Amino acid sequence: GAVVSQHPSRVICKSGTSVKIECRSLDFQATTMFWYRQFPKQSLMLMATSNEGSKATYEQGVEKDKFLINHASLTLSTLTVTSAHPEDSSFYICSARVPGSYEQYFGPGTRLTVT
Amino acid sequence: GESVGLHLPTLSVQEGDNSIINCAYSNSASDYFIWYKQESGKGPQFIIDIRSNMDKRQGQRVTVLLNKTVKHLSLQIAATQPGDSAVYFCAENIFQGAQKLVFGQGTRLTINP
């Protein structure tokens, strides 16, 4: 099956710094990737849709200047949390859509803790 | 629909019993639905999907039922095993400028030995 990886799996950073999270589709090319955020005991909330070679589409209420998304290739999308604050601490999960399909395959997630 | 729950509904079943997890979705135009399993600290794992032109689909030990009249989706797990303990999410595929998945609030399933 389709495999999606994320790096790092866990990161702790200080308030005010920036953190980059990578999402890779390992065995297929994904023109569309998605970034989700999940707080404890809650569901996944879509943050943005990342399209290869074009600007990301952000969901309402998500600050595009704070959560920078770059989808530079068909197998890599990155999410940079800029000037992170403790309230940005969360579980960030990416997914990649199989071309021509509705199916999304999810990465293992990245636990971000901002101190 | 959009998930706003602050705590997850829970379901406890005895090992070997069947379990049914329910989900209400919000958009009558949704054309594709998926059930995901999420273990603690991991990303969601695909279980089974169903298109809106079907009302039932079976997999290995799992069955998904779709009732479009009342916008209801269910996941049946037969002969539950300890490894089935996880949080289960339904997701509906919608089109709002682009295709996207909207996740339900999730149900925590606990299997008792």
mmCIF file of C-alpha atoms in Angstrom:
data_model
loop_
_atom_site.group_PDB
_atom_site.id
_atom_site.type_symbol
_atom_site.label_atom_id
_atom_site.label_comp_id
_atom_site.label_asym_id
_atom_site.label_seq_id
_atom_site.Cartn_x
_atom_site.Cartn_y
_atom_site.Cartn_z
ATOM 1 C CA GLY A 1 0.000 0.000 0.000
ATOM 2 C CA ALA A 2 0.887 3.671 -0.258
ATOM 3 C CA VAL A 3 3.324 4.852 2.397
ATOM 4 C CA VAL A 4 3.651 8.365 3.750
ATOM 5 C CA SER A 5 6.416 9.387 6.121
ATOM 6 C CA GLN A 6 6.882 12.406 8.346
ATOM 7 C CA HIS A 7 9.966 13.878 9.916
ATOM 8 C CA PRO A 8 10.564 14.524 12.696
ATOM 9 C CA SER A 9 8.231 12.337 14.698
ATOM 10 C CA ARG A 10 8.652 14.497 17.749
ATOM 11 C CA VAL A 11 10.078 17.969 18.283
ATOM 12 C CA ILE A 12 10.405 20.312 21.213
ATOM 13 C CA CYS A 13 11.179 23.936 20.539
ATOM 14 C CA LYS A 14 11.289 27.196 22.419
ATOM 15 C CA SER A 15 8.653 29.861 22.054
ATOM 16 C CA GLY A 16 9.438 32.242 19.217
ATOM 17 C CA THR A 17 11.420 29.800 17.124
ATOM 18 C CA SER A 18 10.347 28.150 13.868
ATOM 19 C CA VAL A 19 9.947 24.450 13.188
ATOM 20 C CA LYS A 20 9.825 22.635 9.856
ATOM 21 C CA ILE A 21 7.981 19.350 9.408
ATOM 22 C CA GLU A 22 8.461 17.224 6.298
ATOM 23 C CA CYS A 23 5.905 14.946 4.668
ATOM 24 C CA ARG A 24 6.960 12.488 1.986
ATOM 25 C CA SER A 25 5.076 10.025 -0.157
ATOM 26 C CA LEU A 26 7.486 7.121 -0.466
ATOM 27 C CA ASP A 27 6.093 4.950 -3.231
ATOM 28 C CA PHE A 28 3.822 7.201 -5.232
ATOM 29 C CA GLN A 29 3.700 10.729 -6.531
ATOM 30 C CA ALA A 30 1.212 12.991 -4.858
ATOM 31 C CA THR A 31 0.111 16.177 -6.547
ATOM 32 C CA THR A 32 -2.015 16.949 -3.498
ATOM 33 C CA MET A 33 -1.080 16.648 0.143
ATOM 34 C CA PHE A 34 -2.974 17.769 3.211
ATOM 35 C CA TRP A 35 -1.951 19.060 6.615
ATOM 36 C CA TYR A 36 -4.063 18.382 9.694
ATOM 37 C CA ARG A 37 -3.785 19.335 13.320
ATOM 38 C CA GLN A 38 -5.099 17.229 16.165
ATOM 39 C CA PHE A 39 -5.418 18.347 19.769
ATOM 40 C CA PRO A 40 -5.667 15.762 22.573
ATOM 41 C CA LYS A 41 -8.874 13.757 22.541
ATOM 42 C CA GLN A 42 -10.131 15.613 19.498
ATOM 43 C CA SER A 43 -10.543 14.839 15.858
ATOM 44 C CA LEU A 44 -8.361 15.825 12.946
ATOM 45 C CA MET A 45 -8.900 19.340 11.673
ATOM 46 C CA LEU A 46 -7.775 20.190 8.173
ATOM 47 C CA MET A 47 -5.383 23.127 8.133
ATOM 48 C CA ALA A 48 -4.496 23.396 4.466
ATOM 49 C CA THR A 49 -4.316 21.655 1.124
ATOM 50 C CA SER A 50 -0.892 21.589 -0.445
ATOM 51 C CA ASN A 51 -0.699 21.478 -4.234
ATOM 52 C CA GLU A 52 2.531 20.705 -6.029
ATOM 53 C CA GLY A 53 3.864 23.738 -7.822
ATOM 54 C CA SER A 54 1.249 26.159 -6.558
ATOM 55 C CA LYS A 55 0.207 27.957 -3.414
ATOM 56 C CA ALA A 56 -1.445 26.091 -0.607
ATOM 57 C CA THR A 57 -5.118 26.564 0.140
ATOM 58 C CA TYR A 58 -5.751 27.330 3.801
ATOM 59 C CA GLU A 59 -8.878 26.556 5.782
ATOM 60 C CA GLN A 60 -10.769 29.352 7.422
ATOM 61 C CA GLY A 61 -9.096 30.523 10.586
ATOM 62 C CA VAL A 62 -5.651 29.133 9.742
ATOM 63 C CA GLU A 63 -2.987 31.823 9.435
ATOM 64 C CA LYS A 64 -1.074 31.308 6.207
ATOM 65 C CA ASP A 65 1.815 33.504 7.369
ATOM 66 C CA LYS A 66 2.234 31.425 10.493
ATOM 67 C CA PHE A 67 1.909 28.009 8.905
ATOM 68 C CA LEU A 68 4.020 28.108 5.770
ATOM 69 C CA ILE A 69 3.509 25.263 3.336
ATOM 70 C CA ASN A 70 5.808 24.379 0.468
ATOM 71 C CA HIS A 71 5.067 21.550 -1.962
ATOM 72 C CA ALA A 72 8.163 21.707 -4.102
ATOM 73 C CA SER A 73 8.042 18.220 -5.573
ATOM 74 C CA LEU A 74 5.579 15.419 -6.198
ATOM 75 C CA THR A 75 6.802 13.548 -3.151
ATOM 76 C CA LEU A 76 7.526 16.262 -0.586
ATOM 77 C CA SER A 77 5.509 18.864 1.250
ATOM 78 C CA THR A 78 6.792 20.860 4.201
ATOM 79 C CA LEU A 79 4.970 22.712 6.961
ATOM 80 C CA THR A 80 6.870 25.414 8.819
ATOM 81 C CA VAL A 81 5.398 26.707 12.040
ATOM 82 C CA THR A 82 6.837 30.184 12.374
ATOM 83 C CA SER A 83 7.290 32.009 15.676
ATOM 84 C CA ALA A 84 5.832 29.070 17.533
ATOM 85 C CA HIS A 85 3.951 29.582 20.783
ATOM 86 C CA PRO A 86 2.786 27.087 23.404
ATOM 87 C CA GLU A 87 -0.728 27.097 21.950
ATOM 88 C CA ASP A 88 0.748 25.702 18.716
ATOM 89 C CA SER A 89 1.677 22.532 20.598
ATOM 90 C CA SER A 90 -0.244 19.776 18.901
ATOM 91 C CA PHE A 91 -0.060 16.630 16.805
ATOM 92 C CA TYR A 92 0.470 17.548 13.150
ATOM 93 C CA ILE A 93 -0.445 14.937 10.577
ATOM 94 C CA CYS A 94 -0.017 15.019 6.829
ATOM 95 C CA SER A 95 -1.683 12.932 4.174
ATOM 96 C CA ALA A 96 -1.157 12.380 0.491
ATOM 97 C CA ARG A 97 -3.859 11.683 -2.023
ATOM 98 C CA VAL A 98 -3.407 8.935 -4.547
ATOM 99 C CA PRO A 99 -3.680 10.548 -7.999
ATOM 100 C CA GLY A 100 -7.047 10.021 -9.600
ATOM 101 C CA SER A 101 -8.547 8.777 -6.346
ATOM 102 C CA TYR A 102 -10.284 10.086 -3.266
ATOM 103 C CA GLU A 103 -8.075 7.950 -1.049
ATOM 104 C CA GLN A 104 -5.712 9.679 1.329
ATOM 105 C CA TYR A 105 -2.862 7.936 3.085
ATOM 106 C CA PHE A 106 -1.674 9.414 6.326
ATOM 107 C CA GLY A 107 1.740 9.931 7.785
ATOM 108 C CA PRO A 108 2.564 8.849 11.340
ATOM 109 C CA GLY A 109 2.280 12.391 12.690
ATOM 110 C CA THR A 110 4.629 14.843 14.368
ATOM 111 C CA ARG A 111 4.227 15.776 18.000
ATOM 112 C CA LEU A 112 5.183 19.429 18.453
ATOM 113 C CA THR A 113 5.756 20.799 21.930
ATOM 114 C CA VAL A 114 6.514 24.495 22.322
ATOM 115 C CA THR A 115 7.971 25.482 25.673
ATOM 116 C CA GLY B 1 -19.391 17.332 9.649
ATOM 117 C CA GLU B 2 -16.909 19.566 11.421
ATOM 118 C CA SER B 3 -15.661 17.981 14.598
ATOM 119 C CA VAL B 4 -15.973 20.111 17.696
ATOM 120 C CA GLY B 5 -16.013 17.491 20.433
ATOM 121 C CA LEU B 6 -13.980 18.064 23.559
ATOM 122 C CA HIS B 7 -14.106 14.441 24.620
ATOM 123 C CA LEU B 8 -14.487 11.232 22.709
ATOM 124 C CA PRO B 9 -17.468 8.915 22.999
ATOM 125 C CA THR B 10 -16.343 5.534 24.220
ATOM 126 C CA LEU B 11 -17.439 1.992 23.562
ATOM 127 C CA SER B 12 -16.322 -1.014 25.580
ATOM 128 C CA VAL B 13 -16.877 -4.556 24.351
ATOM 129 C CA GLN B 14 -15.751 -7.987 25.420
ATOM 130 C CA GLU B 15 -13.097 -9.693 23.371
ATOM 131 C CA GLY B 16 -14.763 -11.869 20.768
ATOM 132 C CA ASP B 17 -17.971 -9.859 20.677
ATOM 133 C CA ASN B 18 -19.059 -7.748 17.745
ATOM 134 C CA SER B 19 -18.905 -3.964 17.954
ATOM 135 C CA ILE B 20 -20.798 -1.275 16.107
ATOM 136 C CA ILE B 21 -19.497 2.259 15.862
ATOM 137 C CA ASN B 22 -21.803 4.949 14.568
ATOM 138 C CA CYS B 23 -21.229 8.224 12.808
ATOM 139 C CA ALA B 24 -23.499 11.006 11.617
ATOM 140 C CA TYR B 25 -22.313 13.079 8.706
ATOM 141 C CA SER B 26 -23.452 16.515 7.724
ATOM 142 C CA ASN B 27 -23.276 16.980 3.980
ATOM 143 C CA SER B 28 -25.915 15.263 1.863
ATOM 144 C CA ALA B 29 -23.704 15.837 -1.210
ATOM 145 C CA SER B 30 -20.847 13.757 0.205
ATOM 146 C CA ASP B 31 -20.003 11.025 -2.273
ATOM 147 C CA TYR B 32 -17.370 8.986 -0.500
ATOM 148 C CA PHE B 33 -16.864 7.889 3.069
ATOM 149 C CA ILE B 34 -13.964 6.301 4.886
ATOM 150 C CA TRP B 35 -13.403 4.728 8.272
ATOM 151 C CA TYR B 36 -10.008 5.220 9.882
ATOM 152 C CA LYS B 37 -8.421 3.620 12.922
ATOM 153 C CA GLN B 38 -6.021 5.660 14.998
ATOM 154 C CA GLU B 39 -3.839 4.181 17.690
ATOM 155 C CA SER B 40 -2.305 6.375 20.332
ATOM 156 C CA GLY B 41 0.447 8.605 18.975
ATOM 157 C CA LYS B 42 0.035 7.415 15.397
ATOM 158 C CA GLY B 43 -1.551 8.639 12.204
ATOM 159 C CA PRO B 44 -4.937 7.376 10.991
ATOM 160 C CA GLN B 45 -4.957 4.011 9.275
ATOM 161 C CA PHE B 46 -7.410 3.248 6.467
ATOM 162 C CA ILE B 47 -9.917 0.517 7.332
ATOM 163 C CA ILE B 48 -12.653 0.531 4.738
ATOM 164 C CA ASP B 49 -14.418 2.927 2.411
ATOM 165 C CA ILE B 50 -17.772 3.161 0.675
ATOM 166 C CA ARG B 51 -19.139 5.268 -2.146
ATOM 167 C CA SER B 52 -22.478 6.965 -1.925
ATOM 168 C CA ASN B 53 -24.025 4.690 -4.553
ATOM 169 C CA MET B 54 -23.675 1.736 -2.166
ATOM 170 C CA ASP B 55 -25.307 0.987 1.164
ATOM 171 C CA LYS B 56 -23.063 -1.804 2.381
ATOM 172 C CA ARG B 57 -19.518 -2.937 1.901
ATOM 173 C CA GLN B 58 -17.665 -5.768 3.582
ATOM 174 C CA GLY B 59 -14.027 -6.305 4.296
ATOM 175 C CA GLN B 60 -12.133 -8.673 6.478
ATOM 176 C CA ARG B 61 -14.007 -8.667 9.825
ATOM 177 C CA VAL B 62 -15.382 -5.206 9.064
ATOM 178 C CA THR B 63 -18.570 -4.015 7.432
ATOM 179 C CA VAL B 64 -19.578 -0.462 6.664
ATOM 180 C CA LEU B 65 -23.226 0.500 6.323
ATOM 181 C CA LEU B 66 -24.394 3.743 4.773
ATOM 182 C CA ASN B 67 -27.861 5.208 5.250
ATOM 183 C CA LYS B 68 -28.096 8.310 3.114
ATOM 184 C CA THR B 69 -31.668 9.017 4.160
ATOM 185 C CA VAL B 70 -30.613 9.868 7.693
ATOM 186 C CA LYS B 71 -26.976 10.644 6.861
ATOM 187 C CA HIS B 72 -25.658 7.865 9.027
ATOM 188 C CA LEU B 73 -22.628 5.646 8.693
ATOM 189 C CA SER B 74 -21.687 2.653 10.819
ATOM 190 C CA LEU B 75 -18.700 0.394 11.185
ATOM 191 C CA GLN B 76 -19.208 -3.150 12.367
ATOM 192 C CA ILE B 77 -16.226 -5.099 13.642
ATOM 193 C CA ALA B 78 -16.757 -8.815 14.047
ATOM 194 C CA ALA B 79 -15.093 -10.945 16.707
ATOM 195 C CA THR B 80 -13.169 -8.083 18.249
ATOM 196 C CA GLN B 81 -9.582 -8.605 19.289
ATOM 197 C CA PRO B 82 -7.355 -6.659 21.711
ATOM 198 C CA GLY B 83 -5.611 -5.098 18.722
ATOM 199 C CA ASP B 84 -8.867 -3.443 17.706
ATOM 200 C CA SER B 85 -8.611 -1.075 20.673
ATOM 201 C CA ALA B 86 -8.164 2.381 19.164
ATOM 202 C CA VAL B 87 -10.036 5.525 18.218
ATOM 203 C CA TYR B 88 -12.174 5.167 15.118
ATOM 204 C CA PHE B 89 -13.035 8.109 12.880
ATOM 205 C CA CYS B 90 -15.433 8.365 10.017
ATOM 206 C CA ALA B 91 -14.609 10.860 7.293
ATOM 207 C CA GLU B 92 -16.696 12.229 4.458
ATOM 208 C CA ASN B 93 -15.345 13.505 1.182
ATOM 209 C CA ILE B 94 -16.776 16.890 0.265
ATOM 210 C CA PHE B 95 -16.120 19.461 -2.387
ATOM 211 C CA GLN B 96 -15.592 23.037 -1.182
ATOM 212 C CA GLY B 97 -13.525 24.562 -3.930
ATOM 213 C CA ALA B 98 -11.482 21.363 -3.831
ATOM 214 C CA GLN B 99 -11.885 17.812 -2.631
ATOM 215 C CA LYS B 100 -11.284 17.432 1.074
ATOM 216 C CA LEU B 101 -12.053 15.088 3.943
ATOM 217 C CA VAL B 102 -14.045 16.172 6.961
ATOM 218 C CA PHE B 103 -13.581 13.980 10.012
ATOM 219 C CA GLY B 104 -16.176 13.021 12.579
ATOM 220 C CA GLN B 105 -15.485 13.367 16.276
ATOM 221 C CA GLY B 106 -14.271 9.811 16.744
ATOM 222 C CA THR B 107 -15.146 6.928 19.061
ATOM 223 C CA ARG B 108 -12.727 5.231 21.421
ATOM 224 C CA LEU B 109 -13.148 1.475 21.307
ATOM 225 C CA THR B 110 -11.838 -0.536 24.244
ATOM 226 C CA ILE B 111 -11.702 -4.314 24.121
ATOM 227 C CA ASN B 112 -12.020 -6.011 27.495
ATOM 228 C CA PRO B 113 -10.306 -9.389 27.947
#
